[in-house]
Short mmCIF file of C-alpha atoms in Angstrom, two decimals:
data_model
loop_
_atom_site.label_atom_id
_atom_site.label_comp_id
_atom_site.label_asym_id
_atom_site.label_seq_id
_atom_site.Cartn_x
_atom_site.Cartn_y
_atom_site.Cartn_z
CA MET A 1 -19.88 2.29 -45.81
CA ASP A 2 -21.97 5.26 -44.65
CA ARG A 3 -22.39 6.93 -41.26
CA ALA A 4 -25.53 4.91 -40.42
CA GLU A 5 -23.66 1.69 -41.06
CA VAL A 6 -20.73 2.82 -38.87
CA GLU A 7 -23.13 3.75 -36.06
CA LYS A 8 -24.91 0.41 -36.30
CA ARG A 9 -21.65 -1.51 -36.11
CA VAL A 10 -20.25 0.64 -33.27
CA LYS A 11 -23.41 -0.11 -31.26
CA LYS A 12 -23.04 -3.81 -32.03
CA VAL A 13 -19.48 -3.85 -30.65
CA VAL A 14 -20.41 -1.83 -27.56
CA SER A 15 -23.28 -4.23 -26.92
CA GLN A 16 -21.03 -7.28 -27.21
CA VAL A 17 -18.10 -5.98 -25.16
CA LEU A 18 -20.11 -4.27 -22.42
CA ASN A 19 -23.02 -6.71 -22.44
CA VAL A 20 -25.66 -4.00 -22.89
CA PRO A 21 -28.70 -4.43 -25.20
CA GLU A 22 -28.15 -2.58 -28.49
CA SER A 23 -31.54 -0.87 -28.17
CA ASN A 24 -30.35 0.84 -24.96
CA ILE A 25 -27.25 2.37 -26.54
CA LYS A 26 -27.48 6.04 -27.57
CA PRO A 27 -24.84 8.19 -29.28
CA GLU A 28 -24.59 10.51 -26.27
CA HIS A 29 -23.84 7.64 -23.89
CA LYS A 30 -20.41 7.66 -22.28
CA PHE A 31 -18.87 4.21 -21.95
CA THR A 32 -18.04 4.43 -18.25
CA ALA A 33 -20.64 6.83 -16.83
CA ASP A 34 -23.68 5.59 -18.81
CA LEU A 35 -22.91 2.08 -20.03
CA GLY A 36 -21.18 0.60 -17.02
CA ALA A 37 -17.76 0.07 -18.57
CA ALA A 38 -14.93 -0.36 -16.10
CA SER A 39 -12.20 2.14 -16.92
CA VAL A 40 -9.83 -0.75 -17.59
CA GLN A 41 -12.07 -1.93 -20.45
CA SER A 42 -11.23 1.00 -22.74
CA LEU A 43 -8.71 -0.95 -24.79
CA GLU A 44 -11.03 -3.93 -24.98
CA LEU A 45 -13.55 -1.65 -26.72
CA VAL A 46 -10.80 -0.37 -29.03
CA ALA A 47 -9.90 -3.97 -29.93
CA GLY A 48 -13.58 -4.69 -30.53
CA PHE A 49 -13.83 -1.78 -32.98
CA GLU A 50 -10.60 -2.84 -34.69
CA GLU A 51 -11.94 -6.34 -35.16
CA GLU A 52 -15.32 -5.12 -36.43
CA PHE A 53 -13.88 -2.66 -38.96
CA ASP A 54 -10.73 -4.70 -39.66
CA ILE A 55 -8.36 -1.79 -39.17
CA GLU A 56 -5.62 -0.95 -36.71
CA VAL A 57 -5.84 2.33 -34.86
CA ASP A 58 -3.32 4.30 -32.82
CA GLU A 59 -3.87 3.27 -29.21
CA ASP A 60 -3.32 6.70 -27.68
CA GLU A 61 -5.66 8.38 -30.21
CA ALA A 62 -8.32 5.71 -29.73
CA LEU A 63 -8.26 6.04 -25.95
CA SER A 64 -9.50 9.63 -26.32
CA VAL A 65 -12.82 8.17 -27.49
CA GLN A 66 -15.13 8.33 -24.48
CA SER A 67 -18.65 8.00 -25.87
CA VAL A 68 -20.61 6.11 -28.51
CA GLY A 69 -20.87 9.29 -30.59
CA ASP A 70 -17.10 9.87 -30.28
CA ALA A 71 -16.52 6.35 -31.57
CA VAL A 72 -18.86 6.89 -34.53
CA GLU A 73 -17.03 10.13 -35.45
CA PHE A 74 -13.63 8.44 -35.01
CA PHE A 75 -14.46 5.66 -37.45
CA VAL A 76 -16.47 7.81 -39.89
CA GLU A 77 -13.33 9.94 -40.29
CA ARG A 78 -11.29 6.87 -41.09
CA LEU A 79 -13.72 4.73 -43.09
CA VAL A 80 -16.33 6.87 -44.83
CA MET B 1 23.93 -1.15 2.31
CA SER B 2 20.87 0.76 1.09
CA LEU B 3 17.44 -0.84 1.27
CA THR B 4 17.34 -1.08 -2.52
CA ASP B 5 20.72 -2.84 -2.59
CA GLN B 6 19.43 -5.23 0.06
CA PHE B 7 16.41 -6.02 -2.16
CA ILE B 8 18.73 -6.71 -5.10
CA GLU B 9 20.92 -9.05 -3.02
CA ARG B 10 17.86 -10.91 -1.72
CA ALA B 11 16.38 -11.22 -5.22
CA LYS B 12 19.59 -12.99 -6.35
CA LYS B 13 18.85 -15.87 -3.98
CA SER B 14 15.87 -16.96 -6.10
CA PRO B 15 15.95 -15.20 -9.49
CA LYS B 16 12.43 -14.78 -10.85
CA ARG B 17 11.21 -14.64 -14.45
CA ILE B 18 10.45 -10.95 -14.89
CA VAL B 19 8.74 -10.05 -18.17
CA LEU B 20 9.58 -6.62 -19.58
CA PRO B 21 7.10 -5.78 -22.37
CA GLU B 22 8.84 -2.61 -23.54
CA GLY B 23 11.68 -4.33 -25.37
CA ASP B 24 11.79 -1.45 -27.83
CA ASP B 25 13.16 0.87 -25.14
CA GLU B 26 16.92 0.99 -24.75
CA ARG B 27 16.73 1.31 -20.95
CA MET B 28 14.71 -1.89 -20.69
CA VAL B 29 17.21 -3.76 -22.84
CA GLN B 30 20.17 -2.49 -20.81
CA ALA B 31 18.36 -3.32 -17.56
CA ALA B 32 17.57 -6.84 -18.81
CA SER B 33 21.23 -7.33 -19.67
CA ARG B 34 22.33 -6.35 -16.15
CA LEU B 35 19.53 -8.29 -14.41
CA ALA B 36 20.71 -11.46 -16.17
CA ALA B 37 24.44 -10.80 -15.90
CA GLN B 38 24.24 -10.09 -12.17
CA GLY B 39 21.86 -13.00 -11.52
CA ILE B 40 19.16 -10.74 -10.06
CA ALA B 41 16.38 -12.09 -12.30
CA ARG B 42 15.72 -14.17 -15.39
CA PRO B 43 14.46 -11.36 -17.63
CA ILE B 44 12.12 -11.87 -20.57
CA LEU B 45 12.12 -9.06 -23.14
CA ILE B 46 9.15 -8.71 -25.48
CA GLY B 47 10.10 -7.54 -28.95
CA ASP B 48 12.03 -8.25 -32.09
CA ALA B 49 15.37 -10.01 -31.50
CA ASP B 50 17.31 -7.97 -34.06
CA ALA B 51 15.98 -4.66 -32.78
CA ILE B 52 16.75 -5.68 -29.20
CA ALA B 53 20.31 -6.68 -30.18
CA GLN B 54 20.79 -3.23 -31.69
CA LEU B 55 19.49 -1.52 -28.54
CA ALA B 56 21.81 -3.69 -26.45
CA ALA B 57 24.72 -2.02 -28.29
CA GLY B 58 27.14 -4.74 -27.28
CA ALA B 59 25.80 -5.36 -23.79
CA PRO B 60 25.56 -9.12 -23.25
CA LEU B 61 22.14 -10.72 -23.64
CA ASP B 62 23.13 -14.13 -22.25
CA GLY B 63 20.39 -15.27 -19.92
CA VAL B 64 17.87 -12.85 -21.43
CA THR B 65 14.90 -14.57 -23.07
CA ILE B 66 13.51 -12.68 -26.06
CA VAL B 67 9.94 -13.37 -27.11
CA ASN B 68 8.38 -11.88 -30.23
CA PRO B 69 4.56 -12.09 -29.98
CA SER B 70 4.17 -12.36 -33.76
CA SER B 71 6.14 -15.62 -33.87
CA CYS B 72 5.44 -17.00 -30.39
CA PRO B 73 4.02 -20.54 -30.43
CA ASN B 74 2.10 -19.78 -27.21
CA MET B 75 0.08 -16.97 -28.80
CA ASP B 76 -2.99 -19.12 -29.53
CA ARG B 77 -3.01 -20.41 -25.96
CA TYR B 78 -2.83 -16.86 -24.55
CA VAL B 79 -5.60 -15.67 -26.90
CA ALA B 80 -7.87 -18.56 -25.94
CA ALA B 81 -7.22 -18.00 -22.24
CA TYR B 82 -7.92 -14.27 -22.50
CA ALA B 83 -11.12 -14.82 -24.50
CA LYS B 84 -12.35 -17.38 -21.98
CA THR B 85 -11.49 -15.37 -18.86
CA ARG B 86 -12.89 -12.11 -20.18
CA GLY B 87 -15.82 -13.51 -22.14
CA VAL B 88 -14.88 -11.77 -25.40
CA ALA B 89 -14.60 -13.13 -28.93
CA GLU B 90 -11.22 -14.63 -29.87
CA GLY B 91 -10.82 -12.04 -32.62
CA ILE B 92 -10.97 -9.26 -30.03
CA ALA B 93 -8.69 -11.18 -27.69
CA LYS B 94 -6.11 -11.60 -30.47
CA ARG B 95 -6.13 -7.87 -31.22
CA LEU B 96 -5.33 -7.22 -27.56
CA VAL B 97 -2.91 -10.01 -26.77
CA LYS B 98 -0.63 -9.13 -29.68
CA ARG B 99 0.04 -5.81 -27.90
CA PRO B 100 3.19 -6.15 -25.75
CA LEU B 101 1.61 -5.12 -22.41
CA TYR B 102 -1.22 -7.61 -22.84
CA PHE B 103 1.06 -10.32 -24.19
CA ALA B 104 3.36 -9.93 -21.19
CA GLY B 105 0.37 -9.96 -18.86
CA MET B 106 -0.83 -13.22 -20.39
CA MET B 107 2.64 -14.72 -19.94
CA ALA B 108 2.30 -13.99 -16.23
CA ALA B 109 -1.33 -15.12 -16.11
CA GLU B 110 -0.48 -18.40 -17.82
CA GLY B 111 2.49 -19.13 -15.57
CA ASP B 112 5.21 -18.40 -18.14
CA ALA B 113 6.49 -15.40 -16.14
CA ASP B 114 6.53 -14.67 -12.42
CA ALA B 115 6.04 -10.90 -12.57
CA MET B 116 5.83 -7.97 -14.98
CA VAL B 117 7.60 -4.61 -14.91
CA ALA B 118 6.50 -1.89 -17.36
CA GLY B 119 5.80 1.80 -17.73
CA VAL B 120 8.85 3.49 -19.29
CA ALA B 121 6.79 4.22 -22.39
CA LYS B 122 3.21 3.48 -21.35
CA ALA B 123 1.13 5.51 -18.90
CA THR B 124 0.35 4.09 -15.46
CA ALA B 125 -3.34 3.78 -16.36
CA GLN B 126 -2.44 1.64 -19.38
CA VAL B 127 -0.23 -0.65 -17.28
CA ILE B 128 -2.97 -1.01 -14.66
CA SER B 129 -5.63 -1.72 -17.31
CA ALA B 130 -3.52 -4.37 -19.01
CA ALA B 131 -2.67 -6.03 -15.69
CA ALA B 132 -6.27 -5.97 -14.49
CA LEU B 133 -7.53 -7.59 -17.70
CA THR B 134 -4.78 -10.20 -18.04
CA VAL B 135 -3.21 -11.03 -14.67
CA GLY B 136 -6.35 -10.11 -12.71
CA PHE B 137 -6.54 -9.39 -9.02
CA ALA B 138 -5.42 -11.44 -6.03
CA GLU B 139 -8.06 -13.36 -4.12
CA GLY B 140 -10.26 -11.01 -2.11
CA ILE B 141 -8.90 -7.92 -3.89
CA SER B 142 -10.97 -5.90 -6.36
CA GLN B 143 -8.60 -3.12 -7.47
CA ALA B 144 -5.01 -2.05 -7.91
CA SER B 145 -3.44 0.09 -5.21
CA SER B 146 0.07 1.10 -4.20
CA PHE B 147 2.39 1.65 -1.29
CA PHE B 148 5.55 3.56 -0.48
CA LEU B 149 8.44 2.39 1.66
CA MET B 150 9.48 5.38 3.75
CA VAL B 151 13.06 5.09 4.97
CA LEU B 152 13.36 7.45 7.93
CA PRO B 153 16.69 9.12 8.70
CA GLY B 154 18.61 7.97 11.77
CA THR B 155 20.62 5.02 12.95
CA PRO B 156 19.46 2.37 12.60
CA GLU B 157 17.24 3.22 9.65
CA ARG B 158 13.56 2.79 10.39
CA VAL B 159 11.18 1.85 7.58
CA LEU B 160 7.47 2.58 7.58
CA VAL B 161 5.04 1.51 4.86
CA PHE B 162 2.44 4.05 3.66
CA ALA B 163 -0.65 3.27 1.55
CA ASP B 164 -2.33 4.25 -0.63
CA SER B 165 -0.46 7.38 -1.61
CA ALA B 166 -0.69 7.17 -5.39
CA VAL B 167 -3.59 5.25 -6.96
CA VAL B 168 -6.99 4.92 -5.23
CA VAL B 169 -8.57 8.35 -4.85
CA ASP B 170 -11.54 7.78 -2.56
CA PRO B 171 -11.74 4.17 -1.37
CA THR B 172 -14.86 2.70 0.16
CA ALA B 173 -14.55 0.93 3.50
CA ARG B 174 -14.20 -2.39 1.67
CA GLU B 175 -11.56 -1.00 -0.68
CA LEU B 176 -9.66 0.55 2.23
CA ALA B 177 -9.65 -2.82 3.97
CA GLU B 178 -8.27 -4.44 0.82
CA ILE B 179 -5.50 -1.84 0.67
CA ALA B 180 -4.61 -2.58 4.30
CA VAL B 181 -4.46 -6.34 3.79
CA ALA B 182 -2.48 -6.13 0.53
CA THR B 183 -0.01 -3.68 2.07
CA ALA B 184 0.48 -5.83 5.17
CA GLY B 185 1.30 -8.81 2.97
CA ASN B 186 3.81 -6.86 0.92
CA ALA B 187 5.42 -5.32 4.02
CA GLN B 188 5.99 -8.83 5.28
CA LYS B 189 7.40 -10.09 1.97
CA LEU B 190 9.64 -7.10 1.28
CA LEU B 191 10.85 -6.14 4.72
CA GLY B 192 10.48 -9.39 6.62
CA MET B 193 8.62 -7.42 9.27
CA GLU B 194 5.62 -8.45 11.30
CA PRO B 195 3.17 -5.84 10.02
CA ARG B 196 1.38 -3.75 12.63
CA VAL B 197 -1.25 -1.97 10.58
CA ALA B 198 -2.80 1.32 11.70
CA MET B 199 -5.96 2.53 9.97
CA LEU B 200 -5.54 6.29 10.10
CA SER B 201 -8.17 8.95 10.76
CA PHE B 202 -8.58 12.28 12.53
CA SER B 203 -10.06 10.31 15.43
CA THR B 204 -8.55 7.81 17.86
CA LYS B 205 -10.84 5.04 19.04
CA GLY B 206 -14.02 7.08 18.98
CA SER B 207 -12.61 10.45 20.01
CA ALA B 208 -14.54 12.06 17.16
CA GLN B 209 -17.82 11.18 15.47
CA HIS B 210 -18.18 11.64 11.71
CA PRO B 211 -19.14 9.52 8.70
CA ARG B 212 -15.49 9.59 7.59
CA VAL B 213 -14.47 8.11 10.93
CA ASP B 214 -17.19 5.48 10.53
CA LYS B 215 -15.69 4.51 7.18
CA VAL B 216 -12.27 3.87 8.72
CA ARG B 217 -13.83 1.94 11.60
CA GLU B 218 -15.79 -0.24 9.19
CA ALA B 219 -12.68 -0.78 7.07
CA THR B 220 -10.78 -1.86 10.19
CA GLU B 221 -13.37 -4.51 10.98
CA ILE B 222 -13.44 -5.80 7.39
CA ALA B 223 -9.63 -5.94 7.25
CA LYS B 224 -9.46 -7.88 10.53
CA GLN B 225 -11.92 -10.42 9.12
CA MET B 226 -10.06 -10.65 5.82
CA ALA B 227 -6.65 -11.22 7.40
CA PRO B 228 -6.82 -12.39 11.00
CA GLN B 229 -3.13 -13.34 10.74
CA PHE B 230 -2.12 -9.65 10.73
CA ALA B 231 -2.24 -7.16 13.61
CA ILE B 232 -4.64 -4.53 12.24
CA ASP B 233 -6.31 -1.88 14.38
CA GLY B 234 -7.95 1.51 14.19
CA GLU B 235 -9.05 4.10 14.00
CA PHE B 236 -5.95 6.09 14.97
CA GLN B 237 -4.64 9.60 14.60
CA VAL B 238 -1.05 9.52 13.34
CA ASP B 239 0.44 10.25 16.76
CA SER B 240 -1.60 7.49 18.41
CA ALA B 241 -0.34 5.13 15.72
CA ILE B 242 3.39 5.80 15.93
CA VAL B 243 4.18 7.51 19.27
CA GLU B 244 4.10 5.11 22.21
CA ARG B 245 3.75 7.89 24.80
CA VAL B 246 0.60 9.18 23.05
CA ALA B 247 -0.79 5.69 22.49
CA LYS B 248 -0.50 4.92 26.20
CA LYS B 249 -2.88 7.78 26.88
CA LYS B 250 -5.25 7.57 23.91
CA CYS B 251 -5.45 3.84 23.15
CA PRO B 252 -3.70 1.88 25.92
CA ASP B 253 -5.42 -1.39 25.07
CA SER B 254 -4.35 -1.51 21.41
CA ALA B 255 -1.62 -3.93 20.34
CA VAL B 256 -0.89 -1.70 17.32
CA GLY B 257 -1.15 1.81 18.77
CA GLY B 258 2.21 3.52 19.26
CA THR B 259 4.17 0.85 17.38
CA ALA B 260 2.50 0.76 13.96
CA ASN B 261 4.83 0.14 11.03
CA VAL B 262 2.17 0.14 8.25
CA LEU B 263 0.07 3.29 7.95
CA ILE B 264 -3.15 3.13 5.92
CA PHE B 265 -4.47 6.56 4.96
CA PRO B 266 -8.22 7.03 4.50
CA ASP B 267 -7.99 8.54 1.02
CA LEU B 268 -5.53 9.75 -1.59
CA ASP B 269 -5.55 13.35 -0.32
CA SER B 270 -4.14 12.33 3.04
CA GLY B 271 -2.01 9.50 1.65
CA ASN B 272 -0.28 11.64 -0.93
CA MET B 273 0.26 14.56 1.46
CA GLY B 274 1.42 12.21 4.19
CA TYR B 275 4.21 10.68 2.16
CA LYS B 276 5.36 14.01 0.74
CA LEU B 277 5.44 15.66 4.18
CA THR B 278 7.47 12.74 5.52
CA GLN B 279 9.78 12.93 2.53
CA TYR B 280 10.33 16.68 2.34
CA LEU B 281 9.95 17.84 5.95
CA GLY B 282 11.05 14.65 7.65
CA GLY B 283 13.97 13.91 5.33
CA ALA B 284 12.79 10.38 4.59
CA GLN B 285 13.65 8.50 1.41
CA ALA B 286 10.48 7.44 -0.42
CA ILE B 287 10.70 4.20 -2.42
CA GLY B 288 7.68 3.72 -4.66
CA PRO B 289 4.93 3.83 -5.52
CA VAL B 290 4.99 0.04 -5.65
CA MET B 291 1.88 -1.44 -7.23
CA GLN B 292 -0.09 -4.18 -5.51
CA GLY B 293 -3.34 -6.08 -5.65
CA PHE B 294 -2.73 -8.19 -8.75
CA ALA B 295 -2.70 -11.98 -8.77
CA LYS B 296 0.99 -11.76 -9.70
CA PRO B 297 3.28 -8.78 -9.10
CA VAL B 298 3.00 -6.05 -11.73
CA ASN B 299 5.10 -2.97 -11.17
CA ASP B 300 4.91 0.37 -12.90
CA LEU B 301 7.87 2.60 -13.72
CA SER B 302 7.99 6.33 -14.22
CA ARG B 303 8.66 7.39 -17.78
CA GLY B 304 11.89 8.98 -16.60
CA ALA B 305 13.10 5.74 -15.01
CA SER B 306 16.83 5.03 -15.28
CA VAL B 307 18.36 1.59 -15.82
CA ASP B 308 19.16 1.50 -12.08
CA ASP B 309 15.50 2.32 -11.28
CA ILE B 310 14.30 -0.54 -13.52
CA ILE B 311 16.67 -2.97 -11.82
CA ALA B 312 15.48 -1.90 -8.36
CA VAL B 313 11.81 -2.24 -9.32
CA ALA B 314 12.47 -5.65 -10.87
CA ALA B 315 14.12 -6.74 -7.60
CA ILE B 316 11.10 -5.50 -5.64
CA ALA B 317 8.75 -7.38 -7.99
CA SER B 318 10.85 -10.52 -7.42
CA LEU B 319 10.47 -10.23 -3.67
CA GLN B 320 6.72 -9.54 -4.01
CA CYS B 321 6.49 -12.99 -5.59
CA GLY B 322 7.16 -14.31 -2.09
#
């Protein structure tokens, strides 16, 4: 899996969980400020990424991920 | 008898099923043992039975229900319910619900527990998130908030209820009204009092004009419409709310002025300062923050909570069940 593939799949999860069209999702977007996520949805996003990439991540580490780009970096480090 | 001891004695009259998701913490296991042994609650510990037995270190676990999410026959039902309520795929729901906080929340949501008490290992924000996504909010309420019971020195003890002094930073008028209504309901359940709710401001009944005063006035009207069964009035300065002599001059026509027993602060700045001033300058005992707003009681603990603290909070959660 390469970075482009990770980014594509991160956007897919964000789109599904936050109900935002994939074409509107940019790496610089923050989940709460730009994409309308309620703060309580953070772990729902984490679970979405876990399901998509079929891995388990440390909850406290994952909750530091605040933007689409952060999420891409987080999973590139672990998967690429 | 202290107020906390009174709560514990009252909880014994109708022991509730309190789910404790942090079954891997020794304090939770010891608290569960005592809750069951003393008949205060019917505790449910989430975790592995062998590990919990080790943490019990000989303390009896009779009357304690132990549920391990990985072998629980209700897991599929909880996953399906979460996926349906939240509109997420079952795969995502399963990833969440297998986590103890979410599993415990689904037990409460699905009627298999009456209340949840957590937070010795997890941060408050994580407890609130899990509760919001699983248990959800009470009818008419859109957010979690909190209140403190302030036990004032003197004989007899006088108890005031302060909100919100710990969670909601800058509530809108609507949110402030929700805090008032939720707090009034809990004051009634916990203290058996007829709540007289004062919406606080730096103005009494129009003595000052400012958008912040308007917010409190609007919140007062919304709260009255939401809960006509409660005596709610505003806006009041603190002295107009709690000193009868002042109320007679500043708001003589108010049924709440001068005798308020529930004080609703306009934001977290004033709410937090208000309770700390009362505690440290006024010598009051502060019990809380107690969480509120969820469809079923969910209470948060500080990470430094003792076994006694957990038992007291479990008793409060029991009484919040009504």
